[in-house]
């Protein structure tokens, strides 16, 4: 069906589109862990919840639903590419972070080599090598009449490819988005990564913010001011808006947001911990500014707000980085780059006036590719034709208090080596169905089985005691990976690593 069909429907009397389409804000945080907040997503408060101050996350949760089992990929680009395409990372094959055209970001291993994954990311047009061709939901929103705004991090395509530019994905405005996956610096005193002549000093220099250079505005604040200004401009039109408020915070470098840093030092945190906590609170202040604008604009009753992170928080000091501990994810195990819960479970909140109930929790699981059909359904767009396969499943029924499909399973594939991480962090895949989660190590053939419902910290490996469940999940995982033409590592002699159901 022609993708302009939803827009044509909006002109018909009595159409669902004759009603005012809701504004939609997706507030995405980078590298934020499940516990990097004063809002407890666990069944009880933890010491980490007492460390951070995020009153605006609490404020958003009071007017919406907390999704306590929201999942993403363990690395940024795979998550963001699944968000934009609706395809699982095993299918789109952007399975590690992207940057330079034609160059892998994987580290080396003495026993295995990674597959030739899509190092150039996703692409809105066909013909670019090592990319996944797709149409974004943003383009469909634009065609249906939405004003589409991108502010902050993109990280969908490598340098010099069409996928790196948000304007090519259906966004009408782009502030700060490019191929880089993190900020060169949060500091305006360093021009966010540019020299005095306007030349980038890093591939991670943040574009489009010249007017803030030397202003004393922390990057998080500058991006927020730009977003609010764009929302103000949109008020002059009759169009609904989609705002992708995609922060670089709380990604490294861990720099001090001096609006909050001293407070955390006074709490007894180390300098690194206090700097990280200041990044978190600065992000939360941005959320509050967006909420304030929605409230005073008169659009509160017609604006959906979704809060999400793209992967788990760093678990520094837990397994590999040689630097002082500044964050961790307890009670979740491990962190970014890992298929343990600390690497893939995210803080998520949804407020949809008239649909979500205030101050509630949903304990059903969802995965990042589910955002694609969900956001389109929220906008009333149900009939569309795109070149890619949509693996995501709308979670609108969950927001209405219904249950997800009982036998649904989630799959992750990470046949890559992330940043010289330690054992168990790379070269694996996983499946979650119901309470059970199986993790398979491509290189060693090891399988781990956890009952996530009773063992959220993944401390009790039940694989030896539950071989029938291991075999069942191994078969499901292997069949799925083959069905989407997923990739796997291979040994140095060229022999592919076994699929999970090929390894006892």
mmCIF file of N, CA, C and O in Angstrom, residues 307-387:
data_model
loop_
_atom_site.group_PDB
_atom_site.id
_atom_site.type_symbol
_atom_site.label_atom_id
_atom_site.label_comp_id
_atom_site.label_asym_id
_atom_site.label_seq_id
_atom_site.Cartn_x
_atom_site.Cartn_y
_atom_site.Cartn_z
ATOM 1 N N UNK A 307 9.853 7.699 27.616
ATOM 2 C CA UNK A 307 11.224 7.807 28.137
ATOM 3 C C UNK A 307 11.898 6.453 27.989
ATOM 4 O O UNK A 307 11.326 5.420 28.344
ATOM 5 N N UNK A 308 13.144 6.451 27.458
ATOM 6 C CA UNK A 308 13.824 5.177 27.224
ATOM 7 C C UNK A 308 15.335 5.401 27.184
ATOM 8 O O UNK A 308 15.800 6.519 26.936
ATOM 9 N N UNK A 309 16.106 4.346 27.418
ATOM 10 C CA UNK A 309 17.553 4.352 27.237
ATOM 11 C C UNK A 309 17.912 3.360 26.141
ATOM 12 O O UNK A 309 17.145 2.427 25.868
ATOM 13 N N UNK A 310 19.075 3.556 25.491
ATOM 14 C CA UNK A 310 19.411 2.735 24.326
ATOM 15 C C UNK A 310 20.164 1.460 24.657
ATOM 16 O O UNK A 310 20.235 0.548 23.836
ATOM 17 N N UNK A 311 20.776 1.376 25.811
ATOM 18 C CA UNK A 311 21.426 0.149 26.278
ATOM 19 C C UNK A 311 21.723 0.315 27.763
ATOM 20 O O UNK A 311 21.505 1.381 28.332
ATOM 21 N N UNK A 312 22.202 -0.737 28.377
ATOM 22 C CA UNK A 312 22.457 -0.688 29.801
ATOM 23 C C UNK A 312 23.601 0.238 30.163
ATOM 24 O O UNK A 312 24.403 0.641 29.308
ATOM 25 N N UNK A 313 23.683 0.583 31.434
ATOM 26 C CA UNK A 313 24.738 1.462 31.900
ATOM 27 C C UNK A 313 26.075 0.755 31.992
ATOM 28 O O UNK A 313 26.158 -0.476 32.044
ATOM 29 N N UNK A 314 27.126 1.552 31.990
ATOM 30 C CA UNK A 314 28.458 0.984 32.196
ATOM 31 C C UNK A 314 28.501 0.246 33.527
ATOM 32 O O UNK A 314 27.892 0.672 34.498
ATOM 33 N N UNK A 315 29.230 -0.839 33.557
ATOM 34 C CA UNK A 315 29.457 -1.550 34.816
ATOM 35 C C UNK A 315 30.933 -1.444 35.150
ATOM 36 O O UNK A 315 31.632 -2.427 35.358
ATOM 37 N N UNK A 316 31.436 -0.235 35.184
ATOM 38 C CA UNK A 316 32.851 0.014 35.379
ATOM 39 C C UNK A 316 33.346 -0.597 36.676
ATOM 40 O O UNK A 316 32.713 -0.468 37.717
ATOM 41 N N UNK A 317 34.488 -1.246 36.599
ATOM 42 C CA UNK A 317 35.049 -1.869 37.777
ATOM 43 C C UNK A 317 34.515 -3.269 38.009
ATOM 44 O O UNK A 317 35.115 -4.049 38.735
ATOM 45 N N UNK A 318 33.385 -3.619 37.367
ATOM 46 C CA UNK A 318 32.824 -4.944 37.542
ATOM 47 C C UNK A 318 33.542 -5.986 36.691
ATOM 48 O O UNK A 318 33.581 -7.144 37.028
ATOM 49 N N UNK A 319 34.088 -5.546 35.543
ATOM 50 C CA UNK A 319 34.651 -6.575 34.688
ATOM 51 C C UNK A 319 35.797 -6.171 33.796
ATOM 52 O O UNK A 319 36.586 -7.009 33.394
ATOM 53 N N UNK A 320 35.990 -4.889 33.469
ATOM 54 C CA UNK A 320 37.079 -4.707 32.527
ATOM 55 C C UNK A 320 37.732 -3.346 32.497
ATOM 56 O O UNK A 320 38.910 -3.241 32.208
ATOM 57 N N UNK A 321 37.071 -2.265 32.752
ATOM 58 C CA UNK A 321 37.701 -0.963 32.558
ATOM 59 C C UNK A 321 38.658 -0.636 33.703
ATOM 60 O O UNK A 321 38.303 -0.760 34.869
ATOM 61 N N UNK A 322 39.845 -0.197 33.347
ATOM 62 C CA UNK A 322 40.858 0.134 34.345
ATOM 63 C C UNK A 322 40.733 1.603 34.742
ATOM 64 O O UNK A 322 41.547 2.457 34.406
ATOM 65 N N UNK A 323 39.647 1.910 35.429
ATOM 66 C CA UNK A 323 39.434 3.266 35.913
ATOM 67 C C UNK A 323 38.526 3.202 37.131
ATOM 68 O O UNK A 323 37.894 2.171 37.384
ATOM 69 N N UNK A 324 38.457 4.263 37.914
ATOM 70 C CA UNK A 324 37.664 4.204 39.148
ATOM 71 C C UNK A 324 36.192 3.901 38.880
ATOM 72 O O UNK A 324 35.610 4.346 37.897
ATOM 73 N N UNK A 325 35.605 3.137 39.773
ATOM 74 C CA UNK A 325 34.188 2.812 39.683
ATOM 75 C C UNK A 325 33.346 4.078 39.799
ATOM 76 O O UNK A 325 33.533 4.878 40.702
ATOM 77 N N UNK A 326 32.433 4.294 38.828
ATOM 78 C CA UNK A 326 31.532 5.434 38.974
ATOM 79 C C UNK A 326 30.072 5.055 38.777
ATOM 80 O O UNK A 326 29.183 5.820 39.081
ATOM 81 N N UNK A 327 29.810 3.868 38.290
ATOM 82 C CA UNK A 327 28.423 3.424 38.172
ATOM 83 C C UNK A 327 28.389 1.908 38.121
ATOM 84 O O UNK A 327 29.380 1.263 37.807
ATOM 85 N N UNK A 328 27.247 1.360 38.445
ATOM 86 C CA UNK A 328 27.016 -0.075 38.332
ATOM 87 C C UNK A 328 25.516 -0.280 38.277
ATOM 88 O O UNK A 328 24.765 0.685 38.330
ATOM 89 N N UNK A 329 25.077 -1.510 38.113
ATOM 90 C CA UNK A 329 23.675 -1.749 37.806
ATOM 91 C C UNK A 329 22.955 -2.661 38.800
ATOM 92 O O UNK A 329 21.884 -3.160 38.491
ATOM 93 N N UNK A 330 23.547 -2.899 39.956
ATOM 94 C CA UNK A 330 22.948 -3.809 40.929
ATOM 95 C C UNK A 330 21.479 -3.438 41.192
ATOM 96 O O UNK A 330 21.155 -2.254 41.289
ATOM 97 N N UNK A 331 20.576 -4.419 41.233
ATOM 98 C CA UNK A 331 20.840 -5.859 41.325
ATOM 99 C C UNK A 331 21.068 -6.558 39.984
ATOM 100 O O UNK A 331 21.203 -7.791 39.962
ATOM 101 N N UNK A 332 21.083 -5.826 38.878
ATOM 102 C CA UNK A 332 21.321 -6.463 37.592
ATOM 103 C C UNK A 332 22.792 -6.797 37.444
ATOM 104 O O UNK A 332 23.668 -6.101 37.947
ATOM 105 N N UNK A 333 23.059 -7.847 36.692
ATOM 106 C CA UNK A 333 24.426 -8.306 36.476
ATOM 107 C C UNK A 333 25.041 -7.625 35.254
ATOM 108 O O UNK A 333 24.410 -7.493 34.223
ATOM 109 N N UNK A 334 26.281 -7.194 35.419
ATOM 110 C CA UNK A 334 27.101 -6.659 34.338
ATOM 111 C C UNK A 334 26.529 -5.346 33.790
ATOM 112 O O UNK A 334 25.831 -4.626 34.499
ATOM 113 N N UNK A 335 26.857 -4.998 32.537
ATOM 114 C CA UNK A 335 26.439 -3.719 32.008
ATOM 115 C C UNK A 335 26.597 -3.646 30.502
ATOM 116 O O UNK A 335 26.590 -4.670 29.815
ATOM 117 N N UNK A 336 26.754 -2.456 29.993
ATOM 118 C CA UNK A 336 26.815 -2.207 28.553
ATOM 119 C C UNK A 336 27.720 -3.215 27.854
ATOM 120 O O UNK A 336 28.807 -3.524 28.317
ATOM 121 N N UNK A 337 27.250 -3.711 26.708
ATOM 122 C CA UNK A 337 28.000 -4.685 25.935
ATOM 123 C C UNK A 337 27.670 -6.115 26.278
ATOM 124 O O UNK A 337 28.051 -7.041 25.556
ATOM 125 N N UNK A 338 26.938 -6.329 27.344
ATOM 126 C CA UNK A 338 26.640 -7.678 27.832
ATOM 127 C C UNK A 338 25.186 -8.047 27.565
ATOM 128 O O UNK A 338 24.300 -7.193 27.549
ATOM 129 N N UNK A 339 24.937 -9.349 27.377
ATOM 130 C CA UNK A 339 23.567 -9.838 27.263
ATOM 131 C C UNK A 339 22.992 -10.267 28.606
ATOM 132 O O UNK A 339 21.861 -10.742 28.667
ATOM 133 N N UNK A 340 23.761 -10.085 29.683
ATOM 134 C CA UNK A 340 23.142 -10.171 31.002
ATOM 135 C C UNK A 340 22.221 -8.959 31.172
ATOM 136 O O UNK A 340 22.306 -7.975 30.421
ATOM 137 N N UNK A 341 21.349 -9.027 32.157
ATOM 138 C CA UNK A 341 20.306 -8.004 32.307
ATOM 139 C C UNK A 341 20.861 -6.586 32.412
ATOM 140 O O UNK A 341 20.254 -5.633 31.919
ATOM 141 N N UNK A 342 22.013 -6.416 33.025
ATOM 142 C CA UNK A 342 22.577 -5.080 33.170
ATOM 143 C C UNK A 342 22.934 -4.421 31.855
ATOM 144 O O UNK A 342 23.044 -3.195 31.788
ATOM 145 N N UNK A 343 23.100 -5.203 30.811
ATOM 146 C CA UNK A 343 23.445 -4.638 29.516
ATOM 147 C C UNK A 343 22.272 -4.331 28.620
ATOM 148 O O UNK A 343 22.407 -3.568 27.654
ATOM 149 N N UNK A 344 21.108 -4.914 28.930
ATOM 150 C CA UNK A 344 19.987 -4.800 27.991
ATOM 151 C C UNK A 344 18.671 -4.320 28.606
ATOM 152 O O UNK A 344 17.757 -3.935 27.872
ATOM 153 N N UNK A 345 18.542 -4.323 29.926
ATOM 154 C CA UNK A 345 17.282 -3.875 30.543
ATOM 155 C C UNK A 345 17.362 -2.375 30.815
ATOM 156 O O UNK A 345 18.332 -1.886 31.387
ATOM 157 N N UNK A 346 16.315 -1.638 30.411
ATOM 158 C CA UNK A 346 16.355 -0.167 30.387
ATOM 159 C C UNK A 346 15.245 0.470 31.224
ATOM 160 O O UNK A 346 14.163 -0.087 31.346
ATOM 161 N N UNK A 347 15.506 1.662 31.743
ATOM 162 C CA UNK A 347 14.422 2.436 32.368
ATOM 163 C C UNK A 347 13.482 2.981 31.293
ATOM 164 O O UNK A 347 13.942 3.592 30.325
ATOM 165 N N UNK A 348 12.204 2.730 31.421
ATOM 166 C CA UNK A 348 11.239 3.169 30.417
ATOM 167 C C UNK A 348 9.954 3.615 31.099
ATOM 168 O O UNK A 348 9.466 2.967 32.031
ATOM 169 N N UNK A 349 9.405 4.733 30.643
ATOM 170 C CA UNK A 349 8.150 5.287 31.160
ATOM 171 C C UNK A 349 7.325 5.761 29.969
ATOM 172 O O UNK A 349 7.876 6.341 29.025
ATOM 173 N N UNK A 350 6.026 5.541 30.004
ATOM 174 C CA UNK A 350 5.132 6.028 28.950
ATOM 175 C C UNK A 350 3.969 6.765 29.585
ATOM 176 O O UNK A 350 3.285 6.230 30.472
ATOM 177 N N UNK A 351 3.746 7.988 29.133
ATOM 178 C CA UNK A 351 2.568 8.761 29.542
ATOM 179 C C UNK A 351 1.735 9.062 28.305
ATOM 180 O O UNK A 351 2.202 9.729 27.380
ATOM 181 N N UNK A 352 0.515 8.561 28.290
ATOM 182 C CA UNK A 352 -0.402 8.759 27.157
ATOM 183 C C UNK A 352 -1.756 9.140 27.747
ATOM 184 O O UNK A 352 -2.538 8.285 28.124
ATOM 185 N N UNK A 353 -2.026 10.425 27.854
ATOM 186 C CA UNK A 353 -3.274 10.866 28.483
ATOM 187 C C UNK A 353 -4.498 10.197 27.865
ATOM 188 O O UNK A 353 -4.643 10.139 26.642
ATOM 189 N N UNK A 354 -5.345 9.686 28.729
ATOM 190 C CA UNK A 354 -6.555 9.018 28.270
ATOM 191 C C UNK A 354 -6.365 7.549 27.977
ATOM 192 O O UNK A 354 -7.345 6.825 27.754
ATOM 193 N N UNK A 355 -5.126 7.073 27.982
ATOM 194 C CA UNK A 355 -4.845 5.666 27.695
ATOM 195 C C UNK A 355 -4.110 4.994 28.853
ATOM 196 O O UNK A 355 -4.572 3.986 29.386
ATOM 197 N N UNK A 356 -2.968 5.540 29.255
ATOM 198 C CA UNK A 356 -2.246 4.960 30.388
ATOM 199 C C UNK A 356 -2.858 5.441 31.695
ATOM 200 O O UNK A 356 -3.367 6.555 31.790
ATOM 201 N N UNK A 357 -2.794 4.566 32.689
ATOM 202 C CA UNK A 357 -3.257 4.939 34.017
ATOM 203 C C UNK A 357 -2.095 5.555 34.792
ATOM 204 O O UNK A 357 -0.956 5.101 34.693
ATOM 205 N N UNK A 358 -2.396 6.589 35.561
ATOM 206 C CA UNK A 358 -1.360 7.279 36.319
ATOM 207 C C UNK A 358 -0.717 6.354 37.352
ATOM 208 O O UNK A 358 -1.381 5.521 37.976
ATOM 209 N N UNK A 359 0.604 6.536 37.490
ATOM 210 C CA UNK A 359 1.354 5.896 38.567
ATOM 211 C C UNK A 359 1.151 4.379 38.604
ATOM 212 O O UNK A 359 0.838 3.799 39.641
ATOM 213 N N UNK A 360 1.326 3.738 37.447
ATOM 214 C CA UNK A 360 1.163 2.287 37.359
ATOM 215 C C UNK A 360 2.444 1.654 36.828
ATOM 216 O O UNK A 360 3.361 2.340 36.367
ATOM 217 N N UNK A 361 2.484 0.329 36.885
ATOM 218 C CA UNK A 361 3.630 -0.433 36.405
ATOM 219 C C UNK A 361 3.160 -1.532 35.471
ATOM 220 O O UNK A 361 2.119 -2.151 35.717
ATOM 221 N N UNK A 362 3.931 -1.785 34.433
ATOM 222 C CA UNK A 362 3.673 -2.906 33.532
ATOM 223 C C UNK A 362 4.888 -3.814 33.586
ATOM 224 O O UNK A 362 6.018 -3.376 33.337
ATOM 225 N N UNK A 363 4.675 -5.086 33.903
ATOM 226 C CA UNK A 363 5.781 -6.020 34.066
ATOM 227 C C UNK A 363 5.958 -6.959 32.875
ATOM 228 O O UNK A 363 6.746 -7.899 32.941
ATOM 229 N N UNK A 364 5.239 -6.711 31.786
ATOM 230 C CA UNK A 364 5.444 -7.485 30.568
ATOM 231 C C UNK A 364 6.669 -6.961 29.832
ATOM 232 O O UNK A 364 6.962 -5.760 29.863
ATOM 233 N N UNK A 365 7.357 -7.849 29.138
ATOM 234 C CA UNK A 365 8.571 -7.398 28.470
ATOM 235 C C UNK A 365 8.317 -6.914 27.044
ATOM 236 O O UNK A 365 7.391 -7.362 26.361
ATOM 237 N N UNK A 366 9.130 -5.950 26.636
ATOM 238 C CA UNK A 366 9.105 -5.427 25.269
ATOM 239 C C UNK A 366 10.558 -5.248 24.823
ATOM 240 O O UNK A 366 11.478 -5.216 25.629
ATOM 241 N N UNK A 367 10.750 -5.130 23.484
ATOM 242 C CA UNK A 367 12.085 -4.957 22.921
ATOM 243 C C UNK A 367 12.090 -3.719 22.036
ATOM 244 O O UNK A 367 11.053 -3.313 21.500
ATOM 245 N N UNK A 368 13.249 -3.129 21.830
ATOM 246 C CA UNK A 368 13.384 -1.820 21.197
ATOM 247 C C UNK A 368 12.711 -1.740 19.825
ATOM 248 O O UNK A 368 12.169 -0.697 19.462
ATOM 249 N N UNK A 369 12.700 -2.832 19.033
ATOM 250 C CA UNK A 369 12.052 -2.751 17.723
ATOM 251 C C UNK A 369 10.540 -2.601 17.824
ATOM 252 O O UNK A 369 9.868 -2.242 16.847
ATOM 253 N N UNK A 370 9.988 -2.830 19.016
ATOM 254 C CA UNK A 370 8.546 -2.667 19.217
ATOM 255 C C UNK A 370 8.119 -1.204 19.117
ATOM 256 O O UNK A 370 6.927 -0.921 18.912
ATOM 257 N N UNK A 371 9.066 -0.278 19.261
ATOM 258 C CA UNK A 371 8.711 1.132 19.188
ATOM 259 C C UNK A 371 8.169 1.510 17.807
ATOM 260 O O UNK A 371 7.317 2.397 17.688
ATOM 261 N N UNK A 372 8.672 0.895 16.758
ATOM 262 C CA UNK A 372 8.271 1.250 15.388
ATOM 263 C C UNK A 372 6.761 1.087 15.171
ATOM 264 O O UNK A 372 6.059 2.077 14.877
ATOM 265 N N UNK A 373 6.207 -0.133 15.330
ATOM 266 C CA UNK A 373 4.753 -0.256 15.129
ATOM 267 C C UNK A 373 3.942 0.447 16.209
ATOM 268 O O UNK A 373 2.819 0.888 15.954
ATOM 269 N N UNK A 374 4.508 0.575 17.406
ATOM 270 C CA UNK A 374 3.778 1.229 18.494
ATOM 271 C C UNK A 374 3.553 2.706 18.205
ATOM 272 O O UNK A 374 2.434 3.220 18.329
ATOM 273 N N UNK A 375 4.619 3.413 17.837
ATOM 274 C CA UNK A 375 4.500 4.846 17.582
ATOM 275 C C UNK A 375 3.587 5.108 16.399
ATOM 276 O O UNK A 375 2.767 6.055 16.417
ATOM 277 N N UNK A 376 3.653 4.269 15.373
ATOM 278 C CA UNK A 376 2.748 4.441 14.236
ATOM 279 C C UNK A 376 1.295 4.204 14.657
ATOM 280 O O UNK A 376 0.392 4.943 14.231
ATOM 281 N N UNK A 377 1.068 3.210 15.492
ATOM 282 C CA UNK A 377 -0.302 2.980 15.975
ATOM 283 C C UNK A 377 -0.780 4.142 16.838
ATOM 284 O O UNK A 377 -1.949 4.550 16.763
ATOM 285 N N UNK A 378 0.108 4.682 17.653
ATOM 286 C CA UNK A 378 -0.256 5.844 18.454
ATOM 287 C C UNK A 378 -0.711 7.000 17.573
ATOM 288 O O UNK A 378 -1.623 7.755 17.925
ATOM 289 N N UNK A 379 -0.078 7.138 16.414
ATOM 290 C CA UNK A 379 -0.407 8.218 15.480
ATOM 291 C C UNK A 379 -1.596 7.879 14.596
ATOM 292 O O UNK A 379 -2.009 8.705 13.771
ATOM 293 N N UNK A 380 -2.136 6.667 14.748
ATOM 294 C CA UNK A 380 -3.271 6.251 13.930
ATOM 295 C C UNK A 380 -2.883 5.704 12.577
ATOM 296 O O UNK A 380 -3.729 5.558 11.694
ATOM 297 N N UNK A 381 -1.599 5.380 12.389
ATOM 298 C CA UNK A 381 -1.107 4.875 11.104
ATOM 299 C C UNK A 381 -0.960 3.361 11.222
ATOM 300 O O UNK A 381 -0.052 2.858 11.873
ATOM 301 N N UNK A 382 -1.850 2.636 10.571
ATOM 302 C CA UNK A 382 -1.847 1.178 10.678
ATOM 303 C C UNK A 382 -1.537 0.489 9.356
ATOM 304 O O UNK A 382 -1.115 -0.659 9.340
ATOM 305 N N UNK A 383 -1.803 1.161 8.245
ATOM 306 C CA UNK A 383 -1.573 0.573 6.926
ATOM 307 C C UNK A 383 -0.410 1.282 6.258
ATOM 308 O O UNK A 383 -0.499 2.466 5.931
ATOM 309 N N UNK A 384 0.666 0.574 6.048
ATOM 310 C CA UNK A 384 1.830 1.166 5.412
ATOM 311 C C UNK A 384 2.649 0.055 4.755
ATOM 312 O O UNK A 384 2.556 -1.121 5.124
ATOM 313 N N UNK A 385 3.439 0.449 3.780
ATOM 314 C CA UNK A 385 4.296 -0.493 3.073
ATOM 315 C C UNK A 385 5.726 0.004 3.135
ATOM 316 O O UNK A 385 6.005 1.149 2.774
ATOM 317 N N UNK A 386 6.619 -0.833 3.620
ATOM 318 C CA UNK A 386 8.026 -0.472 3.745
ATOM 319 C C UNK A 386 8.875 -1.625 3.216
ATOM 320 O O UNK A 386 8.416 -2.775 3.165
ATOM 321 N N UNK A 387 10.119 -1.359 2.805
ATOM 322 C CA UNK A 387 10.928 -2.421 2.199
ATOM 323 C C UNK A 387 11.463 -3.456 3.176
ATOM 324 O O UNK A 387 11.839 -4.549 2.761
#
